[in-house]
Amino acid sequence: MELQARIFVSDKYANCYNETSKPVTAQREENKSDSLQYFGTTRVKYIFHSDKDFPSSTKIKVQLDLVTPSVVVESLNEIETIRESKIFRDVEAFVRRHFACLEIVKETNYEKQLYYALLYTWWWLLDDWIDTCALKSDIGGMEILDIIEKFVETEGNKEEVMHCSDPLLQAIKKSYAECDAMAGETVPDYPNVKHRLIKGLKIYLQSNAWGLMSSNLAGYSFETFVQWRNLECGIFGSHETVLLLENGSPLKYMEDHVMVKTIRYIAVPLGAIRSDILGLKKEISRNEKGNTIMFKILVEKKSVDVVLQEILSLHDTIFRDYVLLRKAVFAMFRNSGQDDFKKLKHYIELLGVWDHLVSLYLTEISTRRAI
């Protein structure tokens, strides 16, 4: 109950959320002339939320430790709804077909949870290699394809996989080996499960353009895929993985990946608040009451500056509580096992309480609109 109570007294933990930036008060003092710049850099990120009710609406460049409200607002002159773009719809459909086993998410069985986490671990391996080899080095698109395909074909055999001096790649391969060994002991019929997944990955890798086919059956280029990844990888785990890094070391244990999957669902209300901030200019230009910001401006008769202050304040509070709960759950997951699964579920429920508190805010606004 102590953890649950802390949700309601977030001011006590004002410094928990922002591990790499200056205190919020100091930031505000330095930026009095600009009411938009209240936060420094932080390792806690928003995902680009894909729910149709809260579409993201900007082309902003995602940088892992440089996502701030000021950066977001500065990008409002380039508004474009990602959800409505053709490439996003095509990519989303592809990933759902091959990786998002949504039925497994509904299961509470421990082995099923690990199986689901395993599928996403494979996707993260690809994602991490794309990031390391394509975005942070001179390795070209075809070379990264060859690297990943060889890894998949050898099923991670460390003697046969391409040698790489990059410490992050080495850590990824080590992490994969640990996950693979644990899954082999836990997931029923694991060799066949893995074989089916590898088969799907091979089809993906051997396609002309990473298996990302547009509605007219034309492929997207590797460069286009990398551009898309920069915008949308958050909904598949990359940003959530960054949240769980400690001392720069990638995750080692399968339970960490299960926890990442849980955090992904808890991030939904964060995406809603972020979309409110991003939607400010667009909604004002359309002169509609469609979201919280416009309700405050048109119905409560508040100025844009005041409304933005209120939204950012809510954003601040949610971040603090989110990180507090994330740390508690992460500590629990680190030493978890099948016998502790009920305890894990209890902590997931606590995260659900936090989610519900944010939902109450949005529900109240909707109810007032209806009245």
CSV table of C-alpha atoms in Angstrom, one decimal:
chain,number,residue,atom,x,y,z
A,1,MET,CA,0.0,0.0,0.0
A,2,GLU,CA,2.9,2.3,0.6
A,3,LEU,CA,3.8,2.3,-3.1
A,4,GLN,CA,0.2,2.9,-4.1
A,5,ALA,CA,0.0,5.8,-1.7
A,6,ARG,CA,3.0,7.5,-3.2
A,7,ILE,CA,1.1,7.9,-6.5
A,8,PHE,CA,-0.8,10.7,-4.9
A,9,VAL,CA,2.1,12.6,-3.4
A,10,SER,CA,4.4,13.0,-6.3
A,11,ASP,CA,5.8,16.4,-5.2
A,12,LYS,CA,7.7,14.6,-2.5
A,13,TYR,CA,9.6,12.9,-5.3
A,14,ALA,CA,10.2,15.9,-7.5
A,15,ASN,CA,13.7,14.9,-8.4
A,16,CYS,CA,13.0,11.3,-9.2
A,17,TYR,CA,11.9,11.7,-12.8
A,18,ASN,CA,14.7,13.7,-14.3
A,19,GLU,CA,18.0,11.9,-13.9
A,20,THR,CA,20.1,13.9,-16.3
A,21,SER,CA,18.8,17.4,-16.3
A,22,LYS,CA,18.7,20.3,-14.0
A,23,PRO,CA,15.8,20.7,-11.5
A,24,VAL,CA,12.6,21.9,-13.0
A,25,THR,CA,12.7,25.1,-10.9
A,26,ALA,CA,16.2,26.0,-12.1
A,27,GLN,CA,15.1,25.4,-15.7
A,28,ARG,CA,12.2,27.7,-15.3
A,29,GLU,CA,14.4,30.4,-13.8
A,30,GLU,CA,16.7,30.2,-16.8
A,31,ASN,CA,13.9,30.2,-19.3
A,32,LYS,CA,11.5,32.9,-18.0
A,33,SER,CA,11.5,34.6,-21.4
A,34,ASP,CA,10.3,31.5,-23.1
A,35,SER,CA,7.3,29.9,-21.4
A,36,LEU,CA,7.7,26.7,-23.5
A,37,GLN,CA,11.2,25.7,-22.3
A,38,TYR,CA,10.6,24.2,-18.8
A,39,PHE,CA,12.5,20.9,-19.0
A,40,GLY,CA,16.0,19.8,-19.7
A,41,THR,CA,17.0,16.5,-21.3
A,42,THR,CA,15.8,13.4,-19.6
A,43,ARG,CA,16.2,9.6,-20.2
A,44,VAL,CA,12.4,9.2,-19.8
A,45,LYS,CA,10.7,9.4,-23.1
A,46,TYR,CA,7.3,9.4,-24.7
A,47,ILE,CA,6.6,6.9,-27.4
A,48,PHE,CA,4.9,8.0,-30.6
A,49,HIS,CA,1.5,6.7,-29.5
A,50,SER,CA,-0.3,4.9,-32.3
A,51,ASP,CA,-3.8,4.8,-30.9
A,52,LYS,CA,-6.3,6.3,-33.3
A,53,ASP,CA,-7.9,8.4,-30.5
A,54,PHE,CA,-4.6,10.2,-29.7
A,55,PRO,CA,-2.6,10.4,-33.0
A,56,SER,CA,0.9,12.0,-32.8
A,57,SER,CA,1.2,14.9,-35.2
A,58,THR,CA,4.8,16.0,-35.8
A,59,LYS,CA,7.9,15.1,-37.9
A,60,ILE,CA,10.3,15.8,-35.0
A,61,LYS,CA,13.6,14.0,-35.0
A,62,VAL,CA,13.8,11.5,-32.2
A,63,GLN,CA,17.1,11.6,-30.2
A,64,LEU,CA,17.4,9.2,-27.3
A,65,ASP,CA,18.4,11.7,-24.6
A,66,LEU,CA,17.2,14.9,-26.2
A,67,VAL,CA,13.4,14.9,-26.2
A,68,THR,CA,12.1,17.9,-24.4
A,69,PRO,CA,8.8,19.9,-24.6
A,70,SER,CA,10.8,22.8,-26.1
A,71,VAL,CA,12.1,20.6,-28.9
A,72,VAL,CA,8.6,19.4,-29.5
A,73,VAL,CA,7.0,22.8,-29.7
A,74,GLU,CA,9.7,24.2,-32.0
A,75,SER,CA,8.7,21.5,-34.5
A,76,LEU,CA,5.1,22.4,-34.6
A,77,ASN,CA,5.5,24.2,-37.9
A,78,GLU,CA,6.1,20.8,-39.5
A,79,ILE,CA,2.9,19.1,-38.3
A,80,GLU,CA,1.9,16.0,-40.0
A,81,THR,CA,-0.1,13.1,-38.6
A,82,ILE,CA,2.1,10.1,-38.6
A,83,ARG,CA,-0.8,7.8,-38.1
A,84,GLU,CA,-2.3,8.9,-41.4
A,85,SER,CA,0.9,8.4,-43.4
A,86,LYS,CA,0.9,5.4,-45.8
A,87,ILE,CA,4.2,4.1,-44.8
A,88,PHE,CA,3.2,4.0,-41.1
A,89,ARG,CA,0.0,2.0,-41.9
A,90,ASP,CA,2.0,-0.4,-44.1
A,91,VAL,CA,4.8,-0.9,-41.5
A,92,GLU,CA,2.3,-1.3,-38.7
A,93,ALA,CA,0.4,-4.0,-40.6
A,94,PHE,CA,3.6,-5.9,-41.4
A,95,VAL,CA,4.8,-5.9,-37.8
A,96,ARG,CA,1.5,-6.9,-36.5
A,97,ARG,CA,1.4,-9.8,-38.9
A,98,HIS,CA,4.8,-11.2,-38.0
A,99,PHE,CA,5.5,-10.2,-34.5
A,100,ALA,CA,2.6,-8.9,-32.4
A,101,CYS,CA,1.0,-12.0,-31.1
A,102,LEU,CA,-1.7,-10.1,-29.4
A,103,GLU,CA,-3.6,-13.2,-28.1
A,104,ILE,CA,-0.6,-14.2,-26.1
A,105,VAL,CA,-0.7,-10.9,-24.3
A,106,LYS,CA,-4.1,-11.8,-22.8
A,107,GLU,CA,-2.7,-14.9,-21.2
A,108,THR,CA,-1.5,-14.9,-17.6
A,109,ASN,CA,0.4,-18.1,-17.9
A,110,TYR,CA,4.1,-17.5,-17.1
A,111,GLU,CA,5.4,-19.5,-20.1
A,112,LYS,CA,3.1,-17.6,-22.4
A,113,GLN,CA,4.5,-14.3,-21.1
A,114,LEU,CA,8.0,-15.4,-21.7
A,115,TYR,CA,7.1,-16.6,-25.2
A,116,TYR,CA,5.7,-13.2,-26.0
A,117,ALA,CA,8.8,-11.5,-24.6
A,118,LEU,CA,10.9,-13.8,-26.8
A,119,LEU,CA,9.2,-12.6,-29.9
A,120,TYR,CA,9.8,-9.0,-29.1
A,121,THR,CA,13.4,-9.8,-28.1
A,122,TRP,CA,14.0,-10.9,-31.7
A,123,TRP,CA,12.5,-7.7,-33.0
A,124,TRP,CA,14.7,-5.6,-30.6
A,125,LEU,CA,17.7,-7.5,-31.8
A,126,LEU,CA,17.0,-6.4,-35.4
A,127,ASP,CA,16.2,-2.9,-34.2
A,128,ASP,CA,19.4,-2.6,-32.2
A,129,TRP,CA,21.5,-3.7,-35.1
A,130,ILE,CA,19.8,-1.2,-37.4
A,131,ASP,CA,20.5,1.5,-34.9
A,132,THR,CA,24.1,0.5,-34.3
A,133,CYS,CA,25.2,-0.5,-37.8
A,134,ALA,CA,23.0,1.7,-39.9
A,135,LEU,CA,22.5,4.9,-37.9
A,136,LYS,CA,25.8,5.1,-35.9
A,137,SER,CA,28.4,3.7,-38.3
A,138,ASP,CA,29.4,3.7,-41.9
A,139,ILE,CA,28.0,0.2,-42.6
A,140,GLY,CA,25.6,0.4,-45.5
A,141,GLY,CA,22.2,-1.1,-45.9
A,142,MET,CA,23.2,-4.3,-47.7
A,143,GLU,CA,25.9,-5.0,-45.2
A,144,ILE,CA,23.6,-4.7,-42.2
A,145,LEU,CA,21.2,-7.1,-44.0
A,146,ASP,CA,24.0,-9.6,-44.5
A,147,ILE,CA,25.0,-9.3,-40.8
A,148,ILE,CA,21.5,-9.9,-39.5
A,149,GLU,CA,20.6,-12.6,-41.9
A,150,LYS,CA,23.8,-14.6,-41.0
A,151,PHE,CA,22.9,-14.2,-37.3
A,152,VAL,CA,19.4,-15.5,-37.9
A,153,GLU,CA,20.6,-18.4,-40.1
A,154,THR,CA,23.1,-19.6,-37.5
A,155,GLU,CA,20.5,-19.1,-34.8
A,156,GLY,CA,22.9,-17.1,-32.8
A,157,ASN,CA,25.8,-19.6,-32.8
A,158,LYS,CA,28.5,-17.3,-31.4
A,159,GLU,CA,31.3,-19.2,-33.2
A,160,GLU,CA,29.7,-18.6,-36.6
A,161,VAL,CA,28.2,-15.1,-36.2
A,162,MET,CA,30.1,-12.3,-37.7
A,163,HIS,CA,32.8,-11.0,-35.4
A,164,CYS,CA,32.3,-7.4,-34.4
A,165,SER,CA,34.4,-5.3,-32.0
A,166,ASP,CA,31.5,-3.0,-31.3
A,167,PRO,CA,30.8,-3.4,-27.5
A,168,LEU,CA,27.0,-2.8,-27.9
A,169,LEU,CA,26.8,-5.6,-30.6
A,170,GLN,CA,28.7,-7.9,-28.3
A,171,ALA,CA,26.4,-7.1,-25.4
A,172,ILE,CA,23.4,-7.7,-27.6
A,173,LYS,CA,24.6,-11.1,-28.7
A,174,LYS,CA,25.4,-12.1,-25.1
A,175,SER,CA,21.9,-10.9,-24.0
A,176,TYR,CA,20.4,-13.0,-26.8
A,177,ALA,CA,22.2,-16.1,-25.7
A,178,GLU,CA,21.0,-15.7,-22.1
A,179,CYS,CA,17.4,-15.1,-23.2
A,180,ASP,CA,17.5,-18.0,-25.6
A,181,ALA,CA,18.8,-20.4,-23.0
A,182,MET,CA,16.2,-19.4,-20.4
A,183,ALA,CA,13.4,-19.6,-23.0
A,184,GLY,CA,14.6,-23.1,-23.9
A,185,GLU,CA,14.1,-24.2,-20.3
A,186,THR,CA,10.8,-22.5,-19.8
A,187,VAL,CA,8.8,-22.3,-23.1
A,188,PRO,CA,7.1,-25.6,-24.1
A,189,ASP,CA,8.2,-26.8,-27.5
A,190,TYR,CA,10.6,-24.0,-27.8
A,191,PRO,CA,12.7,-25.4,-30.7
A,192,ASN,CA,9.6,-25.5,-32.9
A,193,VAL,CA,8.5,-22.1,-31.7
A,194,LYS,CA,11.9,-20.6,-32.5
A,195,HIS,CA,12.0,-22.3,-35.9
A,196,ARG,CA,8.7,-20.7,-36.9
A,197,LEU,CA,9.9,-17.3,-35.8
A,198,ILE,CA,13.3,-17.7,-37.6
A,199,LYS,CA,11.4,-18.7,-40.8
A,200,GLY,CA,9.3,-15.5,-40.6
A,201,LEU,CA,12.4,-13.4,-40.0
A,202,LYS,CA,14.2,-15.0,-43.0
A,203,ILE,CA,11.3,-14.0,-45.2
A,204,TYR,CA,11.4,-10.5,-43.8
A,205,LEU,CA,15.2,-10.2,-44.3
A,206,GLN,CA,15.2,-11.7,-47.8
A,207,SER,CA,12.5,-9.5,-49.2
A,208,ASN,CA,13.6,-6.7,-51.6
A,209,ALA,CA,13.1,-3.9,-49.0
A,210,TRP,CA,12.9,-5.4,-45.6
A,211,GLY,CA,9.5,-6.8,-46.3
A,212,LEU,CA,7.9,-3.4,-46.0
A,213,MET,CA,5.6,-3.4,-49.0
A,214,SER,CA,3.3,-0.5,-49.9
A,215,SER,CA,-0.3,-0.9,-50.9
A,216,ASN,CA,0.8,-1.1,-54.6
A,217,LEU,CA,3.3,-3.8,-53.8
A,218,ALA,CA,6.3,-1.5,-54.3
A,219,GLY,CA,9.0,-1.8,-51.7
A,220,TYR,CA,10.4,0.9,-49.5
A,221,SER,CA,14.1,1.7,-49.6
A,222,PHE,CA,16.5,0.9,-46.7
A,223,GLU,CA,16.9,4.7,-46.2
A,224,THR,CA,13.1,5.1,-46.0
A,225,PHE,CA,12.9,2.3,-43.4
A,226,VAL,CA,15.6,4.0,-41.3
A,227,GLN,CA,13.7,7.3,-41.5
A,228,TRP,CA,10.5,5.5,-40.4
A,229,ARG,CA,12.4,3.8,-37.6
A,230,ASN,CA,13.5,7.1,-36.2
A,231,LEU,CA,9.9,8.2,-36.0
A,232,GLU,CA,8.1,5.1,-34.9
A,233,CYS,CA,10.4,2.6,-33.2
A,234,GLY,CA,9.1,3.6,-29.8
A,235,ILE,CA,5.9,1.6,-30.1
A,236,PHE,CA,8.0,-1.5,-30.6
A,237,GLY,CA,10.2,-1.3,-27.6
A,238,SER,CA,13.3,0.8,-28.4
A,239,HIS,CA,12.5,3.7,-26.1
A,240,GLU,CA,11.2,1.4,-23.4
A,241,THR,CA,14.5,-0.5,-23.6
A,242,VAL,CA,16.4,2.7,-23.1
A,243,LEU,CA,14.3,3.4,-20.0
A,244,LEU,CA,15.6,0.2,-18.5
A,245,LEU,CA,19.3,0.7,-19.3
A,246,GLU,CA,21.5,0.9,-16.2
A,247,ASN,CA,25.0,2.1,-16.5
A,248,GLY,CA,24.7,1.8,-20.3
A,249,SER,CA,24.3,-2.0,-20.1
A,250,PRO,CA,21.6,-3.6,-22.2
A,251,LEU,CA,19.0,-5.9,-20.6
A,252,LYS,CA,20.2,-9.3,-19.7
A,253,TYR,CA,17.2,-11.3,-18.4
A,254,MET,CA,14.0,-12.4,-20.1
A,255,GLU,CA,12.0,-11.0,-17.2
A,256,ASP,CA,13.3,-7.5,-18.1
A,257,HIS,CA,11.8,-7.9,-21.5
A,258,VAL,CA,8.4,-9.0,-20.0
A,259,MET,CA,8.6,-5.9,-17.9
A,260,VAL,CA,9.3,-3.7,-21.0
A,261,LYS,CA,6.2,-5.1,-22.6
A,262,THR,CA,4.2,-4.1,-19.6
A,263,ILE,CA,5.6,-0.6,-19.5
A,264,ARG,CA,4.6,-0.2,-23.2
A,265,TYR,CA,1.0,-0.5,-22.2
A,266,ILE,CA,1.3,1.8,-19.2
A,267,ALA,CA,2.7,4.5,-21.5
A,268,VAL,CA,-0.6,5.0,-23.3
A,269,PRO,CA,-1.8,8.0,-21.2
A,270,LEU,CA,1.6,9.6,-21.5
A,271,GLY,CA,1.1,9.5,-25.2
A,272,ALA,CA,-2.3,11.2,-24.8
A,273,ILE,CA,-0.9,14.1,-22.8
A,274,ARG,CA,2.0,14.4,-25.3
A,275,SER,CA,-0.5,14.5,-28.2
A,276,ASP,CA,-2.3,17.3,-26.4
A,277,ILE,CA,0.9,19.4,-26.4
A,278,LEU,CA,1.7,18.6,-30.0
A,279,GLY,CA,-1.8,19.3,-31.1
A,280,LEU,CA,-1.9,22.9,-29.8
A,281,LYS,CA,-1.1,24.8,-33.0
A,282,LYS,CA,-3.1,22.4,-35.1
A,283,GLU,CA,-6.2,22.7,-33.0
A,284,ILE,CA,-6.0,26.4,-32.6
A,285,SER,CA,-5.8,26.8,-36.4
A,286,ARG,CA,-8.9,24.6,-36.8
A,287,ASN,CA,-10.7,26.5,-34.0
A,288,GLU,CA,-12.2,23.3,-32.5
A,289,LYS,CA,-12.9,22.1,-29.0
A,290,GLY,CA,-11.5,18.7,-29.8
A,291,ASN,CA,-9.0,18.1,-27.0
A,292,THR,CA,-8.1,19.2,-23.4
A,293,ILE,CA,-6.1,22.2,-24.6
A,294,MET,CA,-8.9,23.6,-26.7
A,295,PHE,CA,-11.5,23.0,-24.0
A,296,LYS,CA,-9.5,25.1,-21.6
A,297,ILE,CA,-9.0,27.8,-24.2
A,298,LEU,CA,-12.5,28.1,-25.6
A,299,VAL,CA,-14.6,26.9,-22.6
A,300,GLU,CA,-12.6,27.9,-19.6
A,301,LYS,CA,-11.5,31.1,-21.3
A,302,LYS,CA,-7.8,30.6,-20.4
A,303,SER,CA,-4.9,32.0,-22.3
A,304,VAL,CA,-2.7,29.7,-24.4
A,305,ASP,CA,0.3,30.4,-22.1
A,306,VAL,CA,-1.8,29.4,-19.0
A,307,VAL,CA,-3.1,26.3,-20.7
A,308,LEU,CA,0.3,25.2,-21.8
A,309,GLN,CA,1.6,25.7,-18.3
A,310,GLU,CA,-1.2,23.5,-16.9
A,311,ILE,CA,-0.6,20.7,-19.4
A,312,LEU,CA,3.2,20.8,-18.8
A,313,SER,CA,2.6,20.7,-15.1
A,314,LEU,CA,0.5,17.6,-15.5
A,315,HIS,CA,3.2,16.2,-17.8
A,316,ASP,CA,5.7,16.8,-15.1
A,317,THR,CA,3.7,15.1,-12.3
A,318,ILE,CA,3.0,12.0,-14.4
A,319,PHE,CA,6.7,11.7,-15.3
A,320,ARG,CA,7.7,11.6,-11.6
A,321,ASP,CA,5.1,9.0,-10.7
A,322,TYR,CA,6.0,7.0,-13.8
A,323,VAL,CA,9.6,6.7,-13.0
A,324,LEU,CA,9.0,6.0,-9.3
A,325,LEU,CA,6.7,3.1,-10.3
A,326,ARG,CA,9.1,2.0,-13.0
A,327,LYS,CA,12.0,1.6,-10.6
A,328,ALA,CA,9.9,-0.3,-8.1
A,329,VAL,CA,8.6,-2.7,-10.8
A,330,PHE,CA,12.0,-3.0,-12.4
A,331,ALA,CA,13.5,-4.1,-9.0
A,332,MET,CA,10.9,-6.7,-8.7
A,333,PHE,CA,11.4,-8.1,-12.2
A,334,ARG,CA,15.1,-8.4,-11.8
A,335,ASN,CA,14.9,-11.3,-9.5
A,336,SER,CA,11.6,-12.8,-10.6
A,337,GLY,CA,10.9,-16.4,-11.4
A,338,GLN,CA,7.8,-18.6,-11.9
A,339,ASP,CA,7.2,-18.8,-8.1
A,340,ASP,CA,7.0,-15.0,-7.9
A,341,PHE,CA,4.7,-14.5,-10.8
A,342,LYS,CA,1.7,-13.5,-8.6
A,343,LYS,CA,3.9,-10.8,-7.0
A,344,LEU,CA,4.7,-9.5,-10.5
A,345,LYS,CA,1.1,-9.4,-11.3
A,346,HIS,CA,0.4,-7.4,-8.2
A,347,TYR,CA,3.0,-4.8,-9.2
A,348,ILE,CA,1.5,-4.7,-12.7
A,349,GLU,CA,-1.8,-3.9,-11.0
A,350,LEU,CA,-0.2,-1.0,-9.2
A,351,LEU,CA,1.0,0.3,-12.5
A,352,GLY,CA,-2.6,-0.1,-13.7
A,353,VAL,CA,-3.7,2.1,-10.8
A,354,TRP,CA,-1.3,4.8,-11.9
A,355,ASP,CA,-2.7,4.4,-15.5
A,356,HIS,CA,-6.2,4.8,-14.1
A,357,LEU,CA,-5.4,8.0,-12.3
A,358,VAL,CA,-4.3,9.6,-15.6
A,359,SER,CA,-7.4,8.2,-17.3
A,360,LEU,CA,-9.6,9.9,-14.7
A,361,TYR,CA,-8.2,13.3,-15.8
A,362,LEU,CA,-9.1,12.6,-19.4
A,363,THR,CA,-12.5,11.2,-18.5
A,364,GLU,CA,-13.4,14.3,-16.4
A,365,ILE,CA,-12.6,16.5,-19.4
A,366,SER,CA,-14.8,14.3,-21.7
A,367,THR,CA,-17.7,14.4,-19.2
A,368,ARG,CA,-17.5,18.2,-18.9
A,369,ARG,CA,-17.6,18.5,-22.7
A,370,ALA,CA,-20.7,16.3,-22.8
A,371,ILE,CA,-22.4,18.5,-20.2
